[in-house]
XYZ file of C-alpha atoms in Angstrom:
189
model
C 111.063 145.640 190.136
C 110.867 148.892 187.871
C 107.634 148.903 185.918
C 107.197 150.242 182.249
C 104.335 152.412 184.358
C 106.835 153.634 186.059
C 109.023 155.551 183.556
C 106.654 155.550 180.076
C 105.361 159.177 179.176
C 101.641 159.251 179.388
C 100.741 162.286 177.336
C 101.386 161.007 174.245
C 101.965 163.279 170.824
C 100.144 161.296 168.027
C 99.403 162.089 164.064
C 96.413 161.184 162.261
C 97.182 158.732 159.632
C 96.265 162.112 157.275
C 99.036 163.894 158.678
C 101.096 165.498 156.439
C 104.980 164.915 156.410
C 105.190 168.286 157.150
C 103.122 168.283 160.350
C 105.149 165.240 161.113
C 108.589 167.072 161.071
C 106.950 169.968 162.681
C 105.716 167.970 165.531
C 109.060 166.165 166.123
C 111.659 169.072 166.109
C 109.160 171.025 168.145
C 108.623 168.637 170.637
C 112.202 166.752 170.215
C 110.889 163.567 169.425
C 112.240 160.457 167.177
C 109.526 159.382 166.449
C 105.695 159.269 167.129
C 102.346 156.557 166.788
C 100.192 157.438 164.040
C 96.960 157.190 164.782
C 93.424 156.076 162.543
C 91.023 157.240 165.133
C 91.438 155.996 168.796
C 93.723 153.301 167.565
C 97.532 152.998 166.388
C 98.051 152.341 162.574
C 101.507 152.476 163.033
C 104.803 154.343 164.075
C 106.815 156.548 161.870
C 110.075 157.952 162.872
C 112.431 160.766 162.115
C 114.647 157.997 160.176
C 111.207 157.377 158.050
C 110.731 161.154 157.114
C 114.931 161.245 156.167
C 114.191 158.377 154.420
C 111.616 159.720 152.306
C 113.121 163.739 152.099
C 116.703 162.141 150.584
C 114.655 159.494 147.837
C 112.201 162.603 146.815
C 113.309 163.478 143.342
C 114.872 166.735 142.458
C 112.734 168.988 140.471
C 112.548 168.516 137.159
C 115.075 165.513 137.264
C 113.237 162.106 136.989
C 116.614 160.454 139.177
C 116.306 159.852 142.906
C 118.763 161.580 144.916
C 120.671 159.395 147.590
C 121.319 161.693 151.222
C 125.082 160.287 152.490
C 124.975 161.375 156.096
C 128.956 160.305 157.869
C 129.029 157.812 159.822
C 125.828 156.099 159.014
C 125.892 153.200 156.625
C 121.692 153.106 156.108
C 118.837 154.898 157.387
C 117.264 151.917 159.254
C 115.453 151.185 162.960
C 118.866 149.841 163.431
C 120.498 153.588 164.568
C 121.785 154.210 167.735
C 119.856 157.322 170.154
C 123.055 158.984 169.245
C 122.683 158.568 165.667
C 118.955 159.343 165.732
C 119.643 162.553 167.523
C 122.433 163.614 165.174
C 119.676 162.959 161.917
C 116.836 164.829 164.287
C 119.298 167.725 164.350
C 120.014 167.091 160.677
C 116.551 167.410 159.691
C 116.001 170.607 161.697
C 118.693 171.957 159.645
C 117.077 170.962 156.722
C 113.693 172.073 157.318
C 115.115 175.554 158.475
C 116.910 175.620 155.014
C 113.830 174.597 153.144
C 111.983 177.473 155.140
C 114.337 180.323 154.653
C 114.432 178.992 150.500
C 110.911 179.597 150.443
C 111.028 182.682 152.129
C 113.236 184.342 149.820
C 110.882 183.039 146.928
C 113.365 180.810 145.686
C 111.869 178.183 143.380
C 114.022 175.422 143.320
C 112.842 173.395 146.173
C 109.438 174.411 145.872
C 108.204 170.882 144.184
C 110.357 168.224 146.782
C 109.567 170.960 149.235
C 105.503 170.638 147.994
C 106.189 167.346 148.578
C 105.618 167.273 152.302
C 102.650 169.011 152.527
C 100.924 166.320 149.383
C 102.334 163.079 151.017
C 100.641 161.824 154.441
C 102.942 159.949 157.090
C 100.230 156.745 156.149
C 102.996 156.403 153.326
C 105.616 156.744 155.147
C 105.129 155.280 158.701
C 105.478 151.789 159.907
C 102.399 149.592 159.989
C 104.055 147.122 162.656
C 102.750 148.066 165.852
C 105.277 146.947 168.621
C 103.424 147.244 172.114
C 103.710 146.422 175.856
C 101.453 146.277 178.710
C 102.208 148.896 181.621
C 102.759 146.271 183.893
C 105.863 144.750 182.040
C 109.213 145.043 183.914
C 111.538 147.925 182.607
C 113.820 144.857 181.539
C 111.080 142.492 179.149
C 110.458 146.194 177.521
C 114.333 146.449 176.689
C 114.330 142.921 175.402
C 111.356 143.872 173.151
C 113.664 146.852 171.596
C 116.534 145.329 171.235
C 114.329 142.124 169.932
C 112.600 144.558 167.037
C 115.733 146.420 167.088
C 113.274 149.530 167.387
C 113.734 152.470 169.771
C 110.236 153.403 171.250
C 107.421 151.272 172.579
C 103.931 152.250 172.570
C 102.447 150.972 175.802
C 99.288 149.294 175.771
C 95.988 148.183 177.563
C 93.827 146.318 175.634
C 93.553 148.188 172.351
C 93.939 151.624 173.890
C 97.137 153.376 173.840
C 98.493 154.673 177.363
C 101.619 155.592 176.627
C 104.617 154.913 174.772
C 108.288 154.164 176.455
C 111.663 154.791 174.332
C 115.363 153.776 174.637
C 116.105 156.771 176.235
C 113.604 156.531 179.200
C 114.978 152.805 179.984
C 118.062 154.416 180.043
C 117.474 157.050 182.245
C 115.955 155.125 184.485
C 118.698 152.891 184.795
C 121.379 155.783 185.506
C 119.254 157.381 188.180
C 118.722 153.860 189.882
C 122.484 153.114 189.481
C 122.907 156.548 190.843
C 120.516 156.453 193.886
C 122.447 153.158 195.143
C 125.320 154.617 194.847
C 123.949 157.634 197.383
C 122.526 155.032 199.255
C 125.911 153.193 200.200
């Protein structure tokens, strides 16, 4: 039986709870993640995700107008854990766009994005994130870890000994894993 040791990632990219947004975003779109544990020392606070920092970008007021904007992205009827990998990916590349548009804005010296722009460099992902922690021990079966996602309709997992954190498992690994199993017996026959 397939162990969550088997397929988690072990070198884990973390924030500090201090972590700006911006590092956030930075350390997602750089490293192509959905989402990462926030840390407060050697232990998780929390989780936030790319849907978390979308989330916060499209309710950050414009400047100088005291309204919220709302972000309507197609096909998606809310910005919740509830999003499919394919969704997810689609507002990871979203927000790469964004950030790249931000960027070039502030290159040019435009000013108005500066202050929702300022935004993510004041605010810290402990504002952001989610405080539930969602965990399973590395010597869960591939399948009890699946149940657990589809339980907390979440998308990651960080995995768990004791109070330590030794890795972290996502949708995507459990579905990898699958495919090259269903694949291998398959070659097998």
């Amino acid at each position: 039986m397939l162990k969550v040791r088997d397929i988690m990632t072990r070198e884990v990219h973390t924030l500090a709870c201090e972590s700006t947004i911006r590092e956030a975003m930075e350390l997602m779109t750089t490293n192509h993640l959905s989402g990462a544990p926030v840390m407060s020392g050697d232990r998780p606070a929390g989780v936030v995700s790319m849907t978390d920092i979308l989330g916060f970008i499209s309710g950050a007021p414009e400047p100088g107008v005291g309204e919220q904007r709302v972000l309507v992205v197609e096909g998606i009827e809310n910005l919740g854990d509830d999003l499919s990998d394919v969704e997810e990916a689609n507002l990871l590349s979203m927000t790469e766009d964004m950030w790249e548009d931000w960027t070039q804005s502030q290159d040019r010296g435009e000013d108005a994005d500066d202050e929702r722009s300022d935004l993510l460099d004041r605010r810290t992902v402990e504002e952001i994130m989610s405080p539930e922690i969602v965990s399973v021990a590395p010597t869960a079966s591939v399948r009890e870890a699946a149940s657990m996602m589809r339980r907390h309709a979440i998308h990651r997992l960080l995995v768990m000994e004791g109070k330590s954190l030794v890795g972290i498992i996502s949708a995507l690994d459990i579905a990898r894993a699958v495919s090259e199993r269903g694949l291998a017996q398959k070659k097998a026959k």
